[in-house]
């Protein structure tokens, strides 16, 4: 985000600046760990010799397929959103969508970080057969995710005007479009956390199929259907409403999966 502002607004490099900012962020994110592991260190977190065993690699890849689906779908859906926005609202719509996605990624990172942090705990107690602790973790999940979802949805509504001014204060049309986008998209945060936590919960339970199913439907199928259908009915507002509609559909799938699998895993 910082390099976007620097390369585009300060250096005036345009779209090429945005591309360079993206490349730089990937190089930093991937380069730092690469250098760390190349250099010798005395910690247990280092590269070493190992035997090639395809079975655990295949199981790990299968169980993590939901994350693969989510990242691939994000790229496809973003392209589709951009096509719809350029058709309906032009470059101003693209800029508004970019602003909305920046904030959405930050808010979603709260749920993603929580899911990554608690997944090993869920996996440990599931593997140990501690059903009572699984139930305790599930109850805490509901309380924490529910509270955070309400807080982030309210915060998004409260910050809609300041964020619109930050990203689009230089253009009145862009400012109004961003504010409208936040107003319509903010309710999605009420259920986004449950969907992300639900997918990661099943990954932690070593059920890659259910986790991938939730991720595929949420990030690809429901999103594509919503962004293709809703703009035909509501125009530009349909694009901003696509988020809440796809999250709501995904929430129904998550609820069904938890109900169907409750006896198998004993978290309820």
Short mmCIF file of C-alpha atoms in Angstrom, two decimals:
data_model
loop_
_atom_site.label_atom_id
_atom_site.label_comp_id
_atom_site.label_asym_id
_atom_site.label_seq_id
_atom_site.Cartn_x
_atom_site.Cartn_y
_atom_site.Cartn_z
CA UNK A 1 0.00 0.00 0.00
CA UNK A 2 2.84 2.39 0.86
CA UNK A 3 4.66 1.66 -2.40
CA UNK A 4 1.41 2.11 -4.35
CA UNK A 5 1.10 5.62 -2.92
CA UNK A 6 4.80 6.35 -3.49
CA UNK A 7 5.09 5.00 -7.03
CA UNK A 8 1.72 6.24 -8.32
CA UNK A 9 1.09 9.52 -6.45
CA UNK A 10 4.66 10.74 -5.84
CA UNK A 11 6.71 9.32 -8.73
CA UNK A 12 3.75 9.43 -11.18
CA UNK A 13 4.54 5.99 -12.64
CA UNK A 14 0.86 5.11 -13.17
CA UNK A 15 -0.19 1.49 -13.66
CA UNK A 16 3.46 0.46 -14.06
CA UNK A 17 4.07 1.82 -10.55
CA UNK A 18 1.26 -0.31 -9.16
CA UNK A 19 2.76 -3.39 -10.83
CA UNK A 20 6.23 -2.62 -9.47
CA UNK A 21 4.79 -2.12 -5.96
CA UNK A 22 3.17 -5.56 -6.12
CA UNK A 23 6.41 -7.20 -7.33
CA UNK A 24 8.42 -5.46 -4.60
CA UNK A 25 6.04 -6.65 -1.87
CA UNK A 26 6.28 -10.27 -3.08
CA UNK A 27 10.09 -10.09 -3.25
CA UNK A 28 10.30 -8.77 0.30
CA UNK A 29 7.79 -11.30 1.65
CA UNK A 30 9.50 -14.23 -0.04
CA UNK A 31 13.09 -12.97 0.00
CA UNK A 32 13.47 -12.38 3.72
CA UNK A 33 12.57 -15.95 4.77
CA UNK A 34 14.71 -17.32 1.92
CA UNK A 35 17.77 -15.42 3.13
CA UNK A 36 17.07 -16.42 6.72
CA UNK A 37 17.02 -20.13 5.88
CA UNK A 38 20.10 -19.86 3.66
CA UNK A 39 22.21 -18.42 6.47
CA UNK A 40 23.39 -20.74 9.26
CA UNK A 41 21.63 -20.34 12.60
CA UNK A 42 21.56 -22.18 15.93
CA UNK A 43 17.79 -22.39 16.30
CA UNK A 44 15.66 -25.44 15.50
CA UNK A 45 14.02 -23.47 12.68
CA UNK A 46 16.48 -24.30 9.92
CA UNK A 47 16.84 -26.40 6.80
CA UNK A 48 18.24 -29.91 7.16
CA UNK A 49 18.50 -33.25 5.42
CA UNK A 50 15.33 -35.29 5.14
CA UNK A 51 13.98 -38.33 3.37
CA UNK A 52 11.54 -37.87 0.50
CA UNK A 53 8.13 -39.21 1.56
CA UNK A 54 5.30 -38.46 -0.84
CA UNK A 55 2.45 -39.64 1.40
CA UNK A 56 2.54 -36.84 4.04
CA UNK A 57 3.16 -34.28 1.30
CA UNK A 58 0.05 -35.44 -0.56
CA UNK A 59 -2.04 -35.43 2.63
CA UNK A 60 -0.82 -31.95 3.55
CA UNK A 61 -1.55 -30.64 0.05
CA UNK A 62 -5.03 -32.16 0.10
CA UNK A 63 -5.82 -30.77 3.54
CA UNK A 64 -4.58 -27.33 2.52
CA UNK A 65 -6.50 -27.29 -0.75
CA UNK A 66 -9.01 -24.77 0.64
CA UNK A 67 -6.27 -22.15 0.91
CA UNK A 68 -5.21 -22.95 -2.68
CA UNK A 69 -8.78 -22.59 -3.91
CA UNK A 70 -9.22 -19.33 -2.00
CA UNK A 71 -6.13 -17.69 -3.49
CA UNK A 72 -6.86 -18.83 -7.03
CA UNK A 73 -10.48 -17.73 -6.76
CA UNK A 74 -9.47 -14.33 -5.44
CA UNK A 75 -7.55 -13.61 -8.64
CA UNK A 76 -10.34 -14.83 -10.93
CA UNK A 77 -13.06 -12.95 -9.02
CA UNK A 78 -10.99 -9.73 -8.92
CA UNK A 79 -10.67 -9.82 -12.71
CA UNK A 80 -14.43 -10.33 -13.04
CA UNK A 81 -15.17 -7.47 -10.63
CA UNK A 82 -12.88 -5.21 -12.63
CA UNK A 83 -14.63 -6.10 -15.89
CA UNK A 84 -18.01 -5.31 -14.37
CA UNK A 85 -16.81 -2.09 -12.76
CA UNK A 86 -15.13 -0.75 -15.90
CA UNK A 87 -18.34 -1.44 -17.80
CA UNK A 88 -20.64 0.23 -15.26
CA UNK A 89 -18.56 2.92 -13.55
CA UNK A 90 -15.31 3.22 -15.50
CA UNK A 91 -11.95 3.90 -13.87
CA UNK A 92 -13.61 5.60 -10.89
CA UNK A 93 -15.33 2.32 -10.05
CA UNK A 94 -12.01 0.44 -10.24
CA UNK A 95 -10.45 2.95 -7.84
CA UNK A 96 -13.38 2.64 -5.41
CA UNK A 97 -13.21 -1.14 -5.51
CA UNK A 98 -9.46 -1.07 -4.84
CA UNK A 99 -10.01 1.12 -1.77
CA UNK A 100 -12.72 -1.19 -0.48
CA UNK A 101 -10.57 -4.28 -0.99
CA UNK A 102 -7.61 -2.78 0.86
CA UNK A 103 -9.72 -2.33 3.98
CA UNK A 104 -11.47 -5.67 3.47
CA UNK A 105 -8.12 -7.48 3.34
CA UNK A 106 -7.04 -5.82 6.58
CA UNK A 107 -10.28 -6.77 8.35
CA UNK A 108 -10.22 -10.29 6.93
CA UNK A 109 -6.63 -10.65 8.15
CA UNK A 110 -7.97 -10.46 11.72
CA UNK A 111 -10.03 -13.61 11.15
CA UNK A 112 -7.34 -15.31 9.07
CA UNK A 113 -4.72 -14.66 11.73
CA UNK A 114 -7.00 -15.96 14.45
CA UNK A 115 -7.78 -19.08 12.42
CA UNK A 116 -4.08 -19.80 11.76
CA UNK A 117 -3.25 -19.27 15.44
CA UNK A 118 -5.92 -21.52 16.89
CA UNK A 119 -5.77 -24.30 14.27
CA UNK A 120 -2.81 -26.14 15.87
CA UNK A 121 -4.67 -26.17 19.18
CA UNK A 122 -7.77 -27.65 17.55
CA UNK A 123 -5.64 -30.22 15.70
CA UNK A 124 -3.82 -31.23 18.87
CA UNK A 125 -6.96 -31.83 20.93
CA UNK A 126 -8.71 -33.57 18.03
CA UNK A 127 -5.74 -35.91 17.59
CA UNK A 128 -5.58 -36.52 21.35
CA UNK A 129 -9.29 -37.30 21.49
CA UNK A 130 -10.02 -34.48 23.95
CA UNK A 131 -13.67 -34.01 23.00
CA UNK A 132 -14.40 -31.82 26.02
CA UNK A 133 -11.68 -29.38 25.02
CA UNK A 134 -12.89 -29.38 21.41
CA UNK A 135 -16.33 -28.33 22.66
CA UNK A 136 -14.69 -25.62 24.77
CA UNK A 137 -12.70 -24.36 21.79
CA UNK A 138 -15.79 -24.34 19.58
CA UNK A 139 -17.75 -22.28 22.13
CA UNK A 140 -14.86 -19.83 22.46
CA UNK A 141 -14.65 -19.64 18.68
CA UNK A 142 -18.29 -18.63 18.45
CA UNK A 143 -17.89 -15.96 21.15
CA UNK A 144 -14.64 -14.48 19.83
CA UNK A 145 -15.60 -14.53 16.14
CA UNK A 146 -19.07 -13.19 16.89
CA UNK A 147 -17.75 -10.29 18.99
CA UNK A 148 -15.02 -9.43 16.49
CA UNK A 149 -17.49 -9.55 13.59
CA UNK A 150 -19.88 -7.10 15.23
CA UNK A 151 -17.01 -4.80 16.18
CA UNK A 152 -15.48 -4.76 12.67
CA UNK A 153 -18.85 -4.23 10.97
CA UNK A 154 -19.57 -1.22 13.22
CA UNK A 155 -16.02 0.08 12.78
CA UNK A 156 -16.32 -0.17 9.00
CA UNK A 157 -19.52 1.89 9.04
CA UNK A 158 -17.98 4.48 11.37
CA UNK A 159 -14.83 4.80 9.26
CA UNK A 160 -16.62 4.93 5.91
CA UNK A 161 -16.37 8.72 5.64
CA UNK A 162 -12.73 9.09 6.87
CA UNK A 163 -11.59 6.21 4.65
CA UNK A 164 -13.44 7.62 1.67
CA UNK A 165 -11.72 10.95 2.27
CA UNK A 166 -8.35 9.21 2.61
CA UNK A 167 -8.61 7.22 -0.62
CA UNK A 168 -10.77 9.54 -2.72
CA UNK A 169 -10.84 12.98 -1.11
CA UNK A 170 -9.30 14.53 -4.20
CA UNK A 171 -12.36 13.67 -6.34
CA UNK A 172 -15.96 14.21 -5.21
CA UNK A 173 -17.43 11.44 -7.37
CA UNK A 174 -14.84 8.94 -6.13
CA UNK A 175 -15.38 10.04 -2.53
CA UNK A 176 -19.14 9.49 -2.76
CA UNK A 177 -18.69 6.15 -4.54
CA UNK A 178 -16.26 4.82 -1.92
CA UNK A 179 -18.53 5.91 0.92
CA UNK A 180 -21.50 4.22 -0.73
CA UNK A 181 -19.44 1.08 -1.28
CA UNK A 182 -18.46 0.89 2.38
CA UNK A 183 -22.03 1.47 3.53
CA UNK A 184 -23.31 -1.46 1.45
CA UNK A 185 -20.35 -3.79 1.98
CA UNK A 186 -19.86 -3.36 5.76
CA UNK A 187 -22.58 -5.88 6.82
CA UNK A 188 -20.50 -8.59 5.12
CA UNK A 189 -18.07 -8.39 8.05
CA UNK A 190 -20.82 -9.70 10.33
CA UNK A 191 -20.57 -13.17 8.75
CA UNK A 192 -17.21 -13.15 6.98
CA UNK A 193 -15.44 -14.18 10.18
CA UNK A 194 -17.68 -17.21 10.69
CA UNK A 195 -17.02 -18.39 7.13
CA UNK A 196 -13.24 -17.99 7.36
CA UNK A 197 -13.13 -19.57 10.81
CA UNK A 198 -15.37 -22.42 9.66
CA UNK A 199 -13.08 -23.29 6.76
CA UNK A 200 -9.93 -23.19 8.90
CA UNK A 201 -11.67 -25.20 11.66
CA UNK A 202 -12.28 -28.11 9.28
CA UNK A 203 -8.70 -27.83 7.99
CA UNK A 204 -7.55 -28.20 11.60
CA UNK A 205 -9.76 -31.29 11.92
CA UNK A 206 -7.94 -32.77 8.87
CA UNK A 207 -11.09 -32.57 6.75
CA UNK A 208 -9.71 -30.96 3.64
CA UNK A 209 -12.78 -31.79 1.57
CA UNK A 210 -15.26 -29.79 3.68
CA UNK A 211 -12.78 -26.96 4.10
CA UNK A 212 -12.16 -26.80 0.34
CA UNK A 213 -15.90 -27.00 -0.37
CA UNK A 214 -16.59 -23.99 1.87
CA UNK A 215 -13.71 -22.04 0.35
CA UNK A 216 -14.67 -22.92 -3.24
CA UNK A 217 -18.32 -21.95 -2.80
CA UNK A 218 -17.55 -18.79 -0.82
CA UNK A 219 -14.69 -17.35 -2.86
CA UNK A 220 -15.56 -18.55 -6.34
CA UNK A 221 -19.05 -19.87 -7.11
CA UNK A 222 -21.15 -17.54 -4.93
CA UNK A 223 -18.97 -14.51 -5.71
CA UNK A 224 -19.15 -15.07 -9.47
CA UNK A 225 -22.90 -15.66 -9.39
CA UNK A 226 -23.48 -12.55 -7.27
CA UNK A 227 -21.31 -10.20 -9.33
CA UNK A 228 -22.89 -11.40 -12.58
CA UNK A 229 -26.53 -11.29 -11.44
CA UNK A 230 -26.86 -8.44 -8.92
CA UNK A 231 -25.53 -5.61 -11.17
CA UNK A 232 -28.26 -6.46 -13.67
CA UNK A 233 -30.83 -5.74 -10.95
CA UNK A 234 -29.25 -3.00 -8.81
CA UNK A 235 -26.63 -1.52 -11.14
CA UNK A 236 -23.43 -0.38 -9.42
CA UNK A 237 -24.92 -1.06 -5.98
CA UNK A 238 -25.21 -4.71 -7.03
CA UNK A 239 -21.42 -4.97 -7.14
CA UNK A 240 -21.05 -3.65 -3.59
CA UNK A 241 -23.88 -5.95 -2.44
CA UNK A 242 -22.20 -8.99 -3.98
CA UNK A 243 -19.99 -9.31 -0.92
CA UNK A 244 -22.79 -9.63 1.62
CA UNK A 245 -24.84 -11.94 -0.62
CA UNK A 246 -21.96 -14.36 -1.27
CA UNK A 247 -20.97 -14.34 2.43
CA UNK A 248 -24.57 -15.03 3.45
CA UNK A 249 -24.81 -18.00 1.06
CA UNK A 250 -21.47 -19.32 2.31
CA UNK A 251 -22.64 -18.94 5.93
CA UNK A 252 -25.58 -21.24 5.19
CA UNK A 253 -23.14 -23.85 3.82
CA UNK A 254 -20.90 -23.50 6.89
CA UNK A 255 -23.87 -23.94 9.23
CA UNK A 256 -24.99 -27.09 7.38
CA UNK A 257 -21.45 -28.54 7.45
CA UNK A 258 -21.13 -27.96 11.18
CA UNK A 259 -24.52 -29.60 11.80
CA UNK A 260 -23.74 -32.62 9.61
CA UNK A 261 -20.26 -33.20 11.10
CA UNK A 262 -21.03 -32.51 14.77
CA UNK A 263 -21.35 -36.17 15.79
CA UNK A 264 -18.23 -37.24 13.91
CA UNK A 265 -15.95 -34.70 15.62
CA UNK A 266 -17.85 -34.03 18.85
CA UNK A 267 -17.28 -30.27 19.02
CA UNK A 268 -20.92 -29.66 20.03
#
